[in-house]
Coordinates of N, CA and C in Angstrom, one line a residue:
L1 N -25.8 -46.0 -4.3 CA -25.3 -44.9 -5.1 C -24.8 -43.8 -4.2
V2 N -25.4 -43.6 -3.1 CA -25.1 -42.5 -2.2 C -24.8 -43.0 -0.8
G3 N -23.9 -42.3 -0.1 CA -23.6 -42.6 1.2 C -22.2 -43.0 1.5
G4 N -21.6 -42.5 2.5 CA -20.3 -42.9 3.0 C -19.2 -42.6 2.0
A5 N -18.1 -43.2 2.4 CA -16.8 -43.0 1.6 C -16.9 -43.6 0.2
D6 N -17.8 -44.6 0.0 CA -17.9 -45.3 -1.2 C -18.9 -44.6 -2.2
R7 N -19.3 -43.4 -1.8 CA -20.4 -42.7 -2.6 C -19.9 -42.6 -4.1
A8 N -20.8 -42.9 -5.0 CA -20.6 -42.8 -6.4 C -20.5 -41.4 -6.8
R9 N -19.5 -41.1 -7.7 CA -19.4 -39.8 -8.3 C -20.0 -39.8 -9.7
D10 N -20.3 -38.6 -10.2 CA -20.8 -38.5 -11.6 C -22.0 -39.3 -11.9
V11 N -22.9 -39.5 -10.9 CA -24.2 -40.2 -11.0 C -25.3 -39.1 -10.8
L12 N -26.3 -39.1 -11.7 CA -27.3 -38.0 -11.6 C -28.7 -38.6 -11.5
L13 N -29.5 -38.0 -10.7 CA -30.9 -38.3 -10.6 C -31.7 -37.0 -10.9
L14 N -32.6 -37.1 -11.9 CA -33.4 -36.0 -12.3 C -34.9 -36.5 -12.1
E15 N -35.7 -35.7 -11.4 CA -37.1 -35.9 -11.2 C -37.9 -34.9 -11.9
S16 N -39.0 -35.3 -12.5 CA -39.9 -34.4 -13.1 C -40.7 -33.7 -12.0
A17 N -41.2 -32.6 -12.3 CA -42.0 -31.8 -11.3 C -43.2 -32.5 -10.9
D18 N -43.6 -32.4 -9.7 CA -44.9 -33.0 -9.2 C -46.0 -32.3 -9.9
D19 N -47.0 -33.1 -10.2 CA -48.2 -32.5 -10.8 C -49.3 -32.4 -9.7
S20 N -50.5 -32.0 -10.1 CA -51.5 -31.8 -9.1 C -51.9 -33.0 -8.3
R21 N -51.5 -34.2 -8.9 CA -51.8 -35.5 -8.2 C -50.8 -35.8 -7.1
G22 N -49.7 -35.0 -7.1 CA -48.7 -35.2 -6.1 C -47.6 -36.2 -6.5
T23 N -47.6 -36.6 -7.8 CA -46.6 -37.5 -8.3 C -45.9 -36.9 -9.5
G24 N -44.6 -37.2 -9.6 CA -43.9 -36.7 -10.7 C -44.1 -37.8 -11.8
G25 N -43.9 -37.3 -13.1 CA -44.2 -38.2 -14.2 C -43.0 -39.2 -14.5
Q26 N -41.8 -38.7 -14.3 CA -40.6 -39.5 -14.7 C -39.5 -39.3 -13.7
S27 N -38.6 -40.3 -13.6 CA -37.3 -40.2 -13.0 C -36.3 -40.6 -14.0
L28 N -35.2 -39.9 -14.1 CA -34.1 -40.2 -15.0 C -32.9 -40.3 -14.2
L29 N -32.3 -41.5 -14.2 CA -31.1 -41.8 -13.5 C -29.9 -42.1 -14.4
A30 N -28.9 -41.2 -14.4 CA -27.7 -41.5 -15.2 C -26.7 -42.2 -14.3
V31 N -26.6 -43.5 -14.6 CA -25.8 -44.4 -13.7 C -24.4 -44.4 -14.1
R32 N -24.1 -44.0 -15.4 CA -22.7 -44.0 -15.9 C -22.7 -42.8 -16.9
C33 N -21.7 -41.9 -16.7 CA -21.5 -40.8 -17.6 C -20.2 -40.9 -18.4
A34 N -20.3 -40.6 -19.6 CA -19.1 -40.7 -20.5 C -18.2 -39.6 -20.3
L35 N -18.7 -38.4 -20.0 CA -17.9 -37.1 -19.9 C -18.4 -36.3 -18.8
R36 N -17.5 -35.5 -18.1 CA -17.8 -34.5 -17.2 C -17.2 -33.2 -17.8
C37 N -18.0 -32.2 -17.9 CA -17.5 -30.9 -18.5 C -17.6 -29.8 -17.4
T38 N -16.5 -29.1 -17.1 CA -16.5 -28.0 -16.1 C -16.0 -26.8 -16.8
G39 N -16.6 -25.7 -16.4 CA -16.2 -24.4 -16.9 C -15.9 -23.4 -15.8
R40 N -14.8 -22.7 -15.9 CA -14.5 -21.7 -14.9 C -13.9 -20.5 -15.7
G41 N -14.7 -19.4 -15.7 CA -14.2 -18.3 -16.5 C -14.1 -18.7 -18.0
R42 N -12.9 -18.4 -18.6 CA -12.7 -18.7 -20.0 C -12.0 -20.1 -20.2
Q43 N -11.9 -20.9 -19.1 CA -11.3 -22.2 -19.2 C -12.3 -23.3 -19.0
V44 N -12.2 -24.3 -19.9 CA -13.1 -25.4 -19.9 C -12.3 -26.7 -19.9
R45 N -12.8 -27.7 -19.1 CA -12.1 -29.0 -19.0 C -13.2 -30.0 -19.3
V46 N -12.9 -30.9 -20.2 CA -13.8 -32.1 -20.5 C -13.0 -33.3 -20.1
T47 N -13.5 -34.0 -19.1 CA -12.9 -35.2 -18.5 C -13.6 -36.5 -19.0
A48 N -12.9 -37.4 -19.6 CA -13.4 -38.7 -20.0 C -13.6 -39.6 -18.7
L49 N -14.8 -40.1 -18.6 CA -15.0 -41.0 -17.4 C -15.1 -42.5 -17.8
T50 N -15.2 -42.8 -19.1 CA -15.3 -44.1 -19.6 C -14.5 -44.3 -20.9
P51 N -14.3 -45.5 -21.3 CA -13.6 -45.7 -22.6 C -14.3 -45.0 -23.8
A52 N -15.7 -45.1 -23.7 CA -16.4 -44.4 -24.8 C -16.3 -42.9 -24.7
G53 N -16.1 -42.3 -23.5 CA -15.9 -40.9 -23.3 C -14.5 -40.5 -23.9
R54 N -13.5 -41.4 -23.7 CA -12.2 -41.1 -24.3 C -12.3 -41.1 -25.8
A55 N -13.1 -41.9 -26.4 CA -13.2 -42.0 -27.8 C -13.8 -40.7 -28.4
T56 N -14.6 -39.9 -27.6 CA -15.2 -38.7 -28.1 C -14.2 -37.5 -28.1
L57 N -13.2 -37.6 -27.3 CA -12.3 -36.4 -27.1 C -11.7 -35.9 -28.5
P58 N -11.1 -36.7 -29.3 CA -10.6 -36.2 -30.6 C -11.7 -35.5 -31.4
W59 N -12.9 -36.2 -31.5 CA -14.0 -35.6 -32.3 C -14.4 -34.2 -31.7
L60 N -14.5 -34.1 -30.4 CA -14.9 -32.9 -29.7 C -13.8 -31.8 -29.9
G61 N -12.6 -32.2 -29.9 CA -11.4 -31.3 -30.1 C -11.5 -30.7 -31.5
Q62 N -11.9 -31.5 -32.5 CA -12.0 -30.9 -33.8 C -13.2 -29.9 -33.9
R63 N -14.3 -30.3 -33.3 CA -15.5 -29.4 -33.3 C -15.2 -28.1 -32.6
L64 N -14.3 -28.1 -31.6 CA -14.1 -26.9 -30.8 C -12.9 -26.1 -31.2
A65 N -12.2 -26.5 -32.3 CA -11.0 -25.9 -32.7 C -11.2 -24.4 -33.1
T66 N -12.4 -24.0 -33.5 CA -12.7 -22.6 -33.9 C -13.0 -21.8 -32.6
C67 N -13.2 -22.4 -31.5 CA -13.6 -21.7 -30.3 C -12.5 -21.1 -29.5
G68 N -11.3 -21.7 -29.6 CA -10.2 -21.3 -28.8 C -9.1 -22.3 -28.9
E69 N -8.1 -22.1 -28.0 CA -6.9 -23.0 -27.9 C -7.3 -24.3 -27.3
V70 N -7.2 -25.4 -28.1 CA -7.7 -26.7 -27.6 C -6.5 -27.6 -27.4
Q71 N -6.4 -28.3 -26.3 CA -5.4 -29.4 -26.0 C -6.1 -30.6 -25.7
V72 N -5.9 -31.7 -26.5 CA -6.6 -32.9 -26.4 C -5.6 -33.9 -25.8
G73 N -5.9 -34.5 -24.7 CA -5.0 -35.6 -24.1 C -5.8 -36.9 -24.1
E74 N -5.2 -37.9 -23.5 CA -5.8 -39.2 -23.6 C -7.1 -39.3 -22.7
E75 N -7.0 -38.5 -21.5 CA -8.1 -38.6 -20.5 C -9.0 -37.3 -20.5
R76 N -8.5 -36.2 -21.1 CA -9.2 -35.0 -21.0 C -8.9 -34.1 -22.1
L77 N -9.8 -33.1 -22.3 CA -9.6 -32.0 -23.2 C -9.7 -30.7 -22.5
D78 N -8.7 -29.8 -22.7 CA -8.8 -28.5 -22.1 C -8.9 -27.4 -23.3
I79 N -9.7 -26.4 -23.0 CA -9.8 -25.4 -24.0 C -9.8 -24.0 -23.3
A80 N -9.0 -23.1 -23.8 CA -8.9 -21.8 -23.3 C -9.5 -20.9 -24.4
L81 N -10.6 -20.2 -24.0 CA -11.4 -19.4 -24.9 C -10.7 -18.0 -24.8
P82 N -10.7 -17.3 -26.0 CA -10.1 -15.9 -26.0 C -11.0 -15.0 -25.3
A83 N -10.5 -13.9 -24.9 CA -11.3 -12.8 -24.2 C -12.3 -12.3 -25.2
P84 N -13.5 -12.1 -24.8 CA -14.6 -11.6 -25.7 C -14.3 -10.2 -26.2
A85 N -14.8 -9.9 -27.4 CA -14.7 -8.5 -27.8 C -15.7 -7.7 -27.0
R86 N -15.4 -6.4 -26.9 CA -16.2 -5.5 -26.1 C -17.5 -5.4 -26.8
A87 N -18.6 -5.8 -26.2 CA -19.9 -5.7 -26.7 C -20.6 -4.4 -26.3
T88 N -21.3 -3.8 -27.2 CA -22.0 -2.5 -26.8 C -23.4 -2.7 -26.5
T89 N -24.1 -3.7 -27.0 CA -25.5 -3.9 -26.7 C -25.7 -5.2 -25.9
D90 N -26.9 -5.4 -25.3 CA -27.2 -6.6 -24.6 C -27.2 -7.8 -25.5
A91 N -27.8 -7.6 -26.7 CA -27.9 -8.7 -27.7 C -26.5 -9.1 -28.1
E92 N -25.5 -8.2 -28.4 CA -24.2 -8.6 -28.7 C -23.5 -9.4 -27.6
R93 N -23.7 -8.9 -26.4 CA -23.1 -9.6 -25.2 C -23.6 -11.0 -25.0
L94 N -24.9 -11.2 -25.2 CA -25.5 -12.5 -25.1 C -25.1 -13.5 -26.2
R95 N -24.8 -12.9 -27.4 CA -24.4 -13.8 -28.5 C -22.9 -14.0 -28.7
A96 N -22.2 -13.3 -27.8 CA -20.7 -13.4 -27.9 C -20.3 -14.9 -27.5
P97 N -19.2 -15.4 -28.0 CA -18.7 -16.7 -27.6 C -18.5 -16.8 -26.0
S98 N -18.9 -17.9 -25.5 CA -18.8 -18.1 -24.1 C -18.4 -19.6 -23.8
S99 N -18.0 -19.9 -22.6 CA -17.7 -21.3 -22.3 C -18.8 -22.2 -22.5
L100 N -20.1 -21.7 -22.4 CA -21.2 -22.6 -22.7 C -21.3 -23.1 -24.1
D101 N -20.6 -22.5 -25.0 CA -20.5 -23.0 -26.4 C -20.0 -24.4 -26.4
V102 N -19.1 -24.8 -25.5 CA -18.6 -26.2 -25.4 C -19.8 -27.1 -25.1
V103 N -20.7 -26.7 -24.2 CA -21.8 -27.6 -23.9 C -22.7 -27.7 -25.1
R104 N -22.9 -26.6 -25.8 CA -23.7 -26.6 -27.1 C -23.2 -27.6 -28.1
H105 N -21.8 -27.5 -28.3 CA -21.2 -28.4 -29.3 C -21.3 -29.9 -28.8
L106 N -21.2 -30.1 -27.5 CA -21.3 -31.5 -27.0 C -22.8 -32.0 -27.1
A107 N -23.7 -31.2 -26.9 CA -25.1 -31.6 -26.9 C -25.7 -31.8 -28.3
T108 N -25.1 -31.2 -29.3 CA -25.6 -31.3 -30.7 C -24.5 -31.9 -31.6
G109 N -24.9 -32.3 -32.7 CA -23.9 -32.8 -33.7 C -23.7 -34.3 -33.7
W110 N -24.4 -35.0 -32.9 CA -24.3 -36.4 -32.8 C -25.1 -37.0 -33.9
T111 N -24.7 -38.1 -34.5 CA -25.5 -38.8 -35.5 C -26.0 -40.1 -34.8
L112 N -27.3 -40.2 -34.6 CA -27.9 -41.4 -34.0 C -28.0 -42.5 -35.0
K113 N -27.3 -43.6 -34.8 CA -27.2 -44.7 -35.8 C -28.2 -45.8 -35.5
S114 N -28.7 -45.9 -34.3 CA -29.7 -46.9 -34.0 C -31.1 -46.4 -34.4
R115 N -32.1 -47.2 -34.1 CA -33.5 -46.8 -34.4 C -33.9 -45.6 -33.6
P116 N -34.8 -44.8 -34.0 CA -35.2 -43.7 -33.2 C -35.7 -44.1 -31.8
T117 N -35.5 -43.2 -30.9 CA -35.8 -43.6 -29.5 C -36.6 -42.4 -28.9
A118 N -37.4 -42.8 -27.9 CA -38.2 -41.7 -27.2 C -37.4 -41.0 -26.2
A119 N -36.2 -41.4 -26.0 CA -35.3 -40.8 -25.0 C -34.0 -40.4 -25.8
P120 N -34.0 -39.2 -26.4 CA -32.8 -38.8 -27.2 C -31.6 -38.5 -26.3
L121 N -30.5 -38.3 -26.9 CA -29.3 -37.9 -26.1 C -29.6 -36.7 -25.3
Q122 N -29.2 -36.8 -24.0 CA -29.5 -35.6 -23.1 C -28.3 -35.3 -22.3
M123 N -28.1 -34.1 -21.9 CA -27.1 -33.7 -21.0 C -27.8 -33.1 -19.8
A124 N -27.1 -33.2 -18.6 CA -27.6 -32.6 -17.4 C -26.5 -31.9 -16.7
G125 N -26.8 -30.8 -16.0 CA -25.8 -30.1 -15.3 C -26.4 -29.0 -14.4
C126 N -25.5 -28.2 -13.9 CA -25.9 -27.1 -13.0 C -25.0 -25.9 -13.3
L127 N -25.6 -24.7 -13.1 CA -25.0 -23.5 -13.3 C -24.8 -22.8 -12.0
A128 N -23.6 -22.2 -11.8 CA -23.4 -21.4 -10.5 C -23.7 -20.0 -10.8
Y129 N -23.9 -19.3 -9.7 CA -24.3 -17.9 -9.8 C -23.2 -17.1 -10.5
D130 N -21.9 -17.4 -10.3 CA -20.8 -16.7 -10.8 C -20.7 -16.8 -12.3
L131 N -21.5 -17.6 -13.0 CA -21.5 -17.7 -14.4 C -21.8 -16.3 -15.0
I132 N -22.6 -15.5 -14.3 CA -23.0 -14.2 -14.8 C -21.8 -13.3 -15.1
D133 N -20.6 -13.6 -14.5 CA -19.4 -12.8 -14.8 C -19.0 -12.9 -16.2
Q134 N -19.4 -14.0 -17.0 CA -19.0 -14.0 -18.4 C -19.9 -13.1 -19.2
F135 N -21.0 -12.6 -18.7 CA -21.9 -11.8 -19.5 C -22.0 -10.4 -18.9
E136 N -21.7 -10.1 -17.7 CA -21.8 -8.8 -17.1 C -20.5 -8.4 -16.5
Q137 N -20.2 -7.1 -16.5 CA -19.1 -6.6 -15.8 C -19.4 -6.4 -14.3
L138 N -18.9 -7.2 -13.5 CA -19.2 -7.1 -12.0 C -17.9 -7.1 -11.3
P139 N -17.9 -6.6 -10.0 CA -16.7 -6.6 -9.2 C -16.3 -8.1 -8.9
E140 N -15.0 -8.3 -8.8 CA -14.4 -9.6 -8.5 C -14.9 -10.0 -7.1
A141 N -15.2 -11.2 -6.9 CA -15.6 -11.7 -5.6 C -14.3 -11.7 -4.7
E142 N -14.4 -11.4 -3.4 CA -13.3 -11.3 -2.6 C -12.7 -12.7 -2.3
Q143 N -13.6 -13.7 -2.2 CA -13.1 -15.0 -2.0 C -14.1 -16.0 -2.6
D144 N -13.6 -17.2 -2.8 CA -14.4 -18.3 -3.3 C -14.2 -19.5 -2.4
P145 N -14.9 -19.6 -1.3 CA -14.6 -20.6 -0.3 C -14.9 -22.0 -0.8
L146 N -15.9 -22.2 -1.7 CA -16.2 -23.5 -2.1 C -15.4 -24.0 -3.3
G147 N -14.9 -23.1 -4.1 CA -14.2 -23.4 -5.3 C -15.0 -24.1 -6.4
F148 N -16.3 -23.9 -6.4 CA -17.2 -24.6 -7.3 C -17.0 -23.9 -8.7
P149 N -17.0 -24.7 -9.8 CA -16.8 -24.0 -11.1 C -18.1 -23.2 -11.5
D150 N -18.0 -22.5 -12.6 CA -19.1 -21.7 -13.0 C -20.3 -22.6 -13.5
W151 N -19.9 -23.8 -14.0 CA -20.9 -24.7 -14.5 C -20.3 -26.1 -14.5
V152 N -21.1 -27.1 -14.4 CA -20.7 -28.5 -14.6 C -21.9 -29.2 -15.4
F153 N -21.5 -29.9 -16.4 CA -22.5 -30.7 -17.2 C -21.9 -32.1 -17.4
W154 N -22.8 -33.1 -17.5 CA -22.4 -34.5 -17.8 C -23.1 -35.0 -19.0
L155 N -22.4 -35.8 -19.8 CA -22.9 -36.5 -20.9 C -23.2 -37.9 -20.5
P156 N -24.4 -38.3 -20.2 CA -24.7 -39.7 -19.7 C -24.4 -40.7 -20.8
Q157 N -23.9 -41.8 -20.4 CA -23.7 -43.0 -21.3 C -24.8 -44.0 -21.0
S158 N -25.1 -44.3 -19.7 CA -26.1 -45.2 -19.4 C -27.2 -44.6 -18.5
L159 N -28.4 -44.7 -19.0 CA -29.6 -44.0 -18.3 C -30.6 -45.1 -18.0
V160 N -31.3 -44.8 -16.9 CA -32.5 -45.6 -16.5 C -33.6 -44.6 -16.4
R161 N -34.6 -44.8 -17.2 CA -35.8 -43.9 -17.2 C -37.0 -44.6 -16.6
L162 N -37.5 -44.1 -15.6 CA -38.7 -44.6 -14.9 C -39.9 -43.8 -15.3
D163 N -40.9 -44.4 -15.8 CA -42.1 -43.7 -16.1 C -43.1 -44.1 -15.1
H164 N -43.4 -43.2 -14.1 CA -44.2 -43.5 -13.0 C -45.7 -43.7 -13.3
R165 N -46.1 -43.0 -14.3 CA -47.5 -43.1 -14.7 C -47.8 -44.4 -15.5
Q166 N -46.8 -44.8 -16.3 CA -47.0 -46.1 -17.1 C -46.4 -47.3 -16.4
A167 N -45.8 -47.1 -15.3 CA -45.1 -48.2 -14.5 C -44.2 -48.9 -15.4
T168 N -43.3 -48.2 -16.1 CA -42.3 -48.8 -17.0 C -40.9 -48.3 -16.6
C169 N -39.9 -49.1 -17.0 CA -38.5 -48.8 -16.8 C -37.8 -49.1 -18.1
T170 N -37.1 -48.1 -18.6 CA -36.3 -48.2 -19.8 C -34.8 -48.0 -19.5
V171 N -34.0 -48.9 -20.0 CA -32.5 -48.7 -19.9 C -32.0 -48.4 -21.2
L172 N -31.2 -47.3 -21.3 CA -30.7 -46.8 -22.5 C -29.2 -46.6 -22.4
T173 N -28.4 -47.2 -23.3 CA -26.9 -47.0 -23.3 C -26.5 -46.5 -24.6
H174 N -25.7 -45.4 -24.6 CA -25.1 -44.8 -25.8 C -23.7 -45.4 -26.0
V175 N -23.3 -45.5 -27.3 CA -22.0 -45.8 -27.7 C -21.5 -44.6 -28.4
F176 N -20.4 -44.0 -27.9 CA -19.9 -42.8 -28.5 C -18.7 -43.0 -29.3
G177 N -18.5 -42.2 -30.4 CA -17.2 -42.2 -31.1 C -16.9 -43.4 -31.9
G178 N -17.9 -44.2 -32.3 CA -17.6 -45.4 -33.0 C -17.0 -46.5 -32.1
G179 N -15.7 -46.7 -32.3 CA -15.0 -47.7 -31.4 C -15.2 -49.1 -31.8
G180 N -16.1 -49.4 -32.7 CA -16.3 -50.7 -33.2 C -16.9 -51.6 -32.2
P181 N -16.7 -52.9 -32.4 CA -17.4 -53.9 -31.6 C -17.1 -53.9 -30.1
A182 N -15.9 -53.4 -29.8 CA -15.5 -53.4 -28.4 C -16.4 -52.4 -27.6
H183 N -16.6 -51.2 -28.1 CA -17.5 -50.3 -27.4 C -18.9 -50.7 -27.4
Y184 N -19.4 -51.4 -28.5 CA -20.7 -51.9 -28.5 C -20.9 -53.0 -27.4
H185 N -19.9 -53.8 -27.3 CA -19.9 -54.9 -26.3 C -19.9 -54.3 -24.9
D186 N -19.1 -53.3 -24.7 CA -19.1 -52.7 -23.3 C -20.5 -52.1 -23.0
A187 N -21.2 -51.5 -24.0 CA -22.5 -50.9 -23.8 C -23.5 -52.0 -23.5
V188 N -23.5 -53.1 -24.2 CA -24.4 -54.2 -24.0 C -24.2 -54.9 -22.6
Q189 N -22.9 -54.9 -22.2 CA -22.6 -55.6 -20.9 C -23.1 -54.8 -19.7
E190 N -23.3 -53.5 -19.8 CA -23.7 -52.7 -18.7 C -25.1 -53.1 -18.3

Protein backbone atom coordinates (compact mmCIF):
# COMPACT_ATOMS: atom_id res chain seq x y z
CA LEU A 1 0.00 0.00 0.00
CA VAL A 2 2.88 2.39 0.57
CA GLY A 3 6.21 2.99 -1.06
CA GLY A 4 7.64 4.07 -4.35
CA ALA A 5 5.92 5.39 -7.43
CA ASP A 6 3.17 2.78 -7.16
CA ARG A 7 2.05 4.08 -3.77
CA ALA A 8 -1.71 3.80 -3.30
CA ARG A 9 -3.68 7.03 -2.96
CA ASP A 10 -6.76 7.55 -0.85
CA VAL A 11 -5.92 4.66 1.50
CA LEU A 12 -6.19 5.33 5.23
CA LEU A 13 -4.84 3.65 8.34
CA LEU A 14 -6.25 4.68 11.70
CA GLU A 15 -4.87 3.29 14.94
CA SER A 16 -6.51 3.52 18.33
CA ALA A 17 -4.50 5.10 21.11
CA ASP A 18 -2.12 2.91 23.06
CA ASP A 19 -3.41 1.93 26.44
CA SER A 20 -1.42 1.28 29.60
CA ARG A 21 -0.48 -2.18 28.30
CA GLY A 22 1.30 -0.64 25.34
CA THR A 23 -1.09 -1.90 22.69
CA GLY A 24 -3.80 -0.18 20.75
CA GLY A 25 -7.22 -1.76 20.76
CA GLN A 26 -8.04 -1.51 17.06
CA SER A 27 -6.69 -0.70 13.63
CA LEU A 28 -8.99 0.49 10.88
CA LEU A 29 -7.74 0.32 7.31
CA ALA A 30 -9.77 1.95 4.55
CA VAL A 31 -8.51 0.06 1.52
CA ARG A 32 -10.94 1.66 -0.93
CA CYS A 33 -12.70 5.01 -0.59
CA ALA A 34 -15.82 5.98 -2.50
CA LEU A 35 -15.29 9.75 -2.20
CA ARG A 36 -12.57 12.29 -1.40
CA CYS A 37 -13.82 15.68 -0.18
CA THR A 38 -11.55 18.71 -0.08
CA GLY A 39 -12.31 22.19 1.15
CA ARG A 40 -10.38 25.39 0.53
CA GLY A 41 -12.01 28.56 1.78
CA ARG A 42 -15.61 28.67 0.55
CA GLN A 43 -14.96 26.11 -2.24
CA VAL A 44 -15.55 22.38 -1.79
CA ARG A 45 -14.86 19.56 -4.23
CA VAL A 46 -16.19 16.03 -3.82
CA THR A 47 -14.38 13.58 -6.12
CA ALA A 48 -15.79 10.14 -6.88
CA LEU A 49 -13.13 7.45 -6.58
CA THR A 50 -15.30 4.41 -7.42
CA PRO A 51 -18.51 3.64 -9.35
CA ALA A 52 -20.38 3.60 -6.03
CA GLY A 53 -18.92 7.04 -5.27
CA ARG A 54 -20.21 8.33 -8.61
CA ALA A 55 -23.67 7.02 -7.70
CA THR A 56 -23.70 9.21 -4.57
CA LEU A 57 -23.01 12.52 -6.35
CA PRO A 58 -26.61 13.31 -7.47
CA TRP A 59 -27.94 12.45 -3.99
CA LEU A 60 -25.30 14.61 -2.33
CA GLY A 61 -25.94 17.45 -4.80
CA GLN A 62 -29.62 17.49 -3.79
CA ARG A 63 -28.72 17.51 -0.07
CA LEU A 64 -26.31 20.40 -0.57
CA ALA A 65 -28.56 22.55 -2.77
CA THR A 66 -29.47 24.80 0.16
CA CYS A 67 -25.82 25.35 1.13
CA GLY A 68 -24.59 27.13 -1.98
CA GLU A 69 -24.11 26.91 -5.73
CA VAL A 70 -23.76 23.21 -6.60
CA GLN A 71 -22.44 21.78 -9.87
CA VAL A 72 -22.71 18.02 -10.24
CA GLY A 73 -20.63 16.31 -12.88
CA GLU A 74 -20.06 12.67 -13.69
CA GLU A 75 -16.86 12.37 -11.64
CA ARG A 76 -17.13 15.21 -9.14
CA LEU A 77 -19.32 17.71 -7.36
CA ASP A 78 -18.24 21.32 -6.79
CA ILE A 79 -19.93 23.69 -4.39
CA ALA A 80 -19.33 27.39 -3.89
CA LEU A 81 -20.59 28.54 -0.51
CA PRO A 82 -21.80 32.12 -0.14
CA ALA A 83 -19.86 34.55 2.01
CA PRO A 84 -21.01 34.30 5.62
CA ALA A 85 -23.10 36.99 7.22
CA ARG A 86 -21.17 39.16 9.61
CA ALA A 87 -21.46 37.46 13.00
CA THR A 88 -21.36 39.56 16.14
CA THR A 89 -20.91 36.86 18.77
CA ASP A 90 -18.70 33.79 19.05
CA ALA A 91 -21.76 31.54 19.09
CA GLU A 92 -23.11 33.07 15.85
CA ARG A 93 -19.72 32.73 14.18
CA LEU A 94 -19.42 29.05 15.12
CA ARG A 95 -22.98 28.26 14.00
CA ALA A 96 -22.66 30.08 10.66
CA PRO A 97 -22.57 27.92 7.52
CA SER A 98 -19.09 26.67 6.66
CA SER A 99 -17.44 24.29 4.24
CA LEU A 100 -17.53 21.62 6.96
CA ASP A 101 -21.32 21.47 6.49
CA VAL A 102 -20.54 19.37 3.40
CA VAL A 103 -18.79 16.81 5.61
CA ARG A 104 -21.74 16.85 8.01
CA HIS A 105 -24.20 16.15 5.17
CA LEU A 106 -22.00 13.37 3.86
CA ALA A 107 -21.51 11.73 7.26
CA THR A 108 -25.23 11.73 8.10
CA GLY A 109 -28.42 10.97 6.28
CA TRP A 110 -27.59 7.50 5.02
CA THR A 111 -30.11 4.72 5.44
CA LEU A 112 -28.48 1.44 6.40
CA LYS A 113 -30.34 -1.31 4.56
CA SER A 114 -28.42 -4.30 5.87
CA ARG A 115 -28.46 -5.76 9.33
CA PRO A 116 -27.04 -3.57 12.11
CA THR A 117 -23.29 -3.60 12.35
CA ALA A 118 -20.79 -2.86 15.08
CA ALA A 119 -18.85 -0.71 12.57
CA PRO A 120 -21.20 2.03 11.34
CA LEU A 121 -20.45 4.27 8.39
CA GLN A 122 -17.42 6.34 9.26
CA MET A 123 -15.49 9.16 7.65
CA ALA A 124 -11.87 10.03 8.25
CA GLY A 125 -9.91 13.12 7.44
CA CYS A 126 -7.60 15.85 8.54
CA LEU A 127 -7.89 19.56 9.20
CA ALA A 128 -5.25 22.12 8.30
CA TYR A 129 -4.40 25.04 10.52
CA ASP A 130 -5.72 27.49 7.91
CA LEU A 131 -9.27 26.23 8.44
CA ILE A 132 -9.43 28.78 11.26
CA ASP A 133 -9.72 31.48 8.57
CA GLN A 134 -13.35 30.43 8.08
CA PHE A 135 -14.16 31.32 11.67
CA GLU A 136 -11.74 34.10 12.60
CA GLN A 137 -10.67 37.30 10.87
CA LEU A 138 -6.92 36.83 10.47
CA PRO A 139 -4.36 38.40 8.14
CA GLU A 140 -3.84 36.61 4.81
CA ALA A 141 -0.88 34.27 4.69
CA GLU A 142 1.89 35.68 2.52
CA GLN A 143 2.43 32.33 0.82
CA ASP A 144 1.15 28.79 0.76
CA PRO A 145 4.17 26.68 -0.23
CA LEU A 146 2.44 23.29 0.20
CA GLY A 147 -0.92 24.18 -1.32
CA PHE A 148 -2.67 21.84 1.12
CA PRO A 149 -6.45 22.38 1.36
CA ASP A 150 -8.12 23.53 4.58
CA TRP A 151 -9.42 20.01 5.08
CA VAL A 152 -9.64 16.60 3.40
CA PHE A 153 -12.11 13.84 4.30
CA TRP A 154 -12.72 10.43 2.78
CA LEU A 155 -15.84 8.28 2.71
CA PRO A 156 -14.54 4.70 2.95
CA GLN A 157 -16.19 2.04 0.86
CA SER A 158 -14.15 -0.99 1.97
CA LEU A 159 -12.77 -1.25 5.48
CA VAL A 160 -10.68 -3.81 7.31
CA ARG A 161 -11.10 -3.63 11.08
CA LEU A 162 -8.52 -5.41 13.23
CA ASP A 163 -9.42 -5.92 16.86
CA HIS A 164 -6.07 -6.58 18.51
CA ARG A 165 -7.53 -7.62 21.87
CA GLN A 166 -10.01 -10.12 20.40
CA ALA A 167 -7.62 -11.21 17.61
CA THR A 168 -10.35 -10.74 14.99
CA CYS A 169 -10.50 -9.21 11.55
CA THR A 170 -13.72 -7.85 10.03
CA VAL A 171 -14.08 -6.77 6.40
CA LEU A 172 -16.89 -4.31 5.74
CA THR A 173 -17.94 -3.02 2.32
CA HIS A 174 -20.59 -0.34 1.76
CA VAL A 175 -22.79 -0.05 -1.32
CA PHE A 176 -23.80 3.57 -1.86
CA GLY A 177 -26.59 5.12 -3.86
CA GLY A 178 -28.49 1.98 -4.65
CA GLY A 179 -27.13 1.02 -8.04
CA GLY A 180 -28.89 -2.31 -8.03
CA PRO A 181 -27.24 -5.69 -8.43
CA ALA A 182 -24.16 -4.31 -10.23
CA HIS A 183 -23.01 -2.25 -7.24
CA TYR A 184 -23.76 -5.08 -4.85
CA HIS A 185 -21.78 -7.45 -7.05
CA ASP A 186 -18.82 -5.03 -7.08
CA ALA A 187 -18.92 -4.82 -3.28
CA VAL A 188 -18.98 -8.59 -2.86
CA GLN A 189 -16.11 -9.07 -5.30
CA GLU A 190 -13.78 -6.79 -3.34
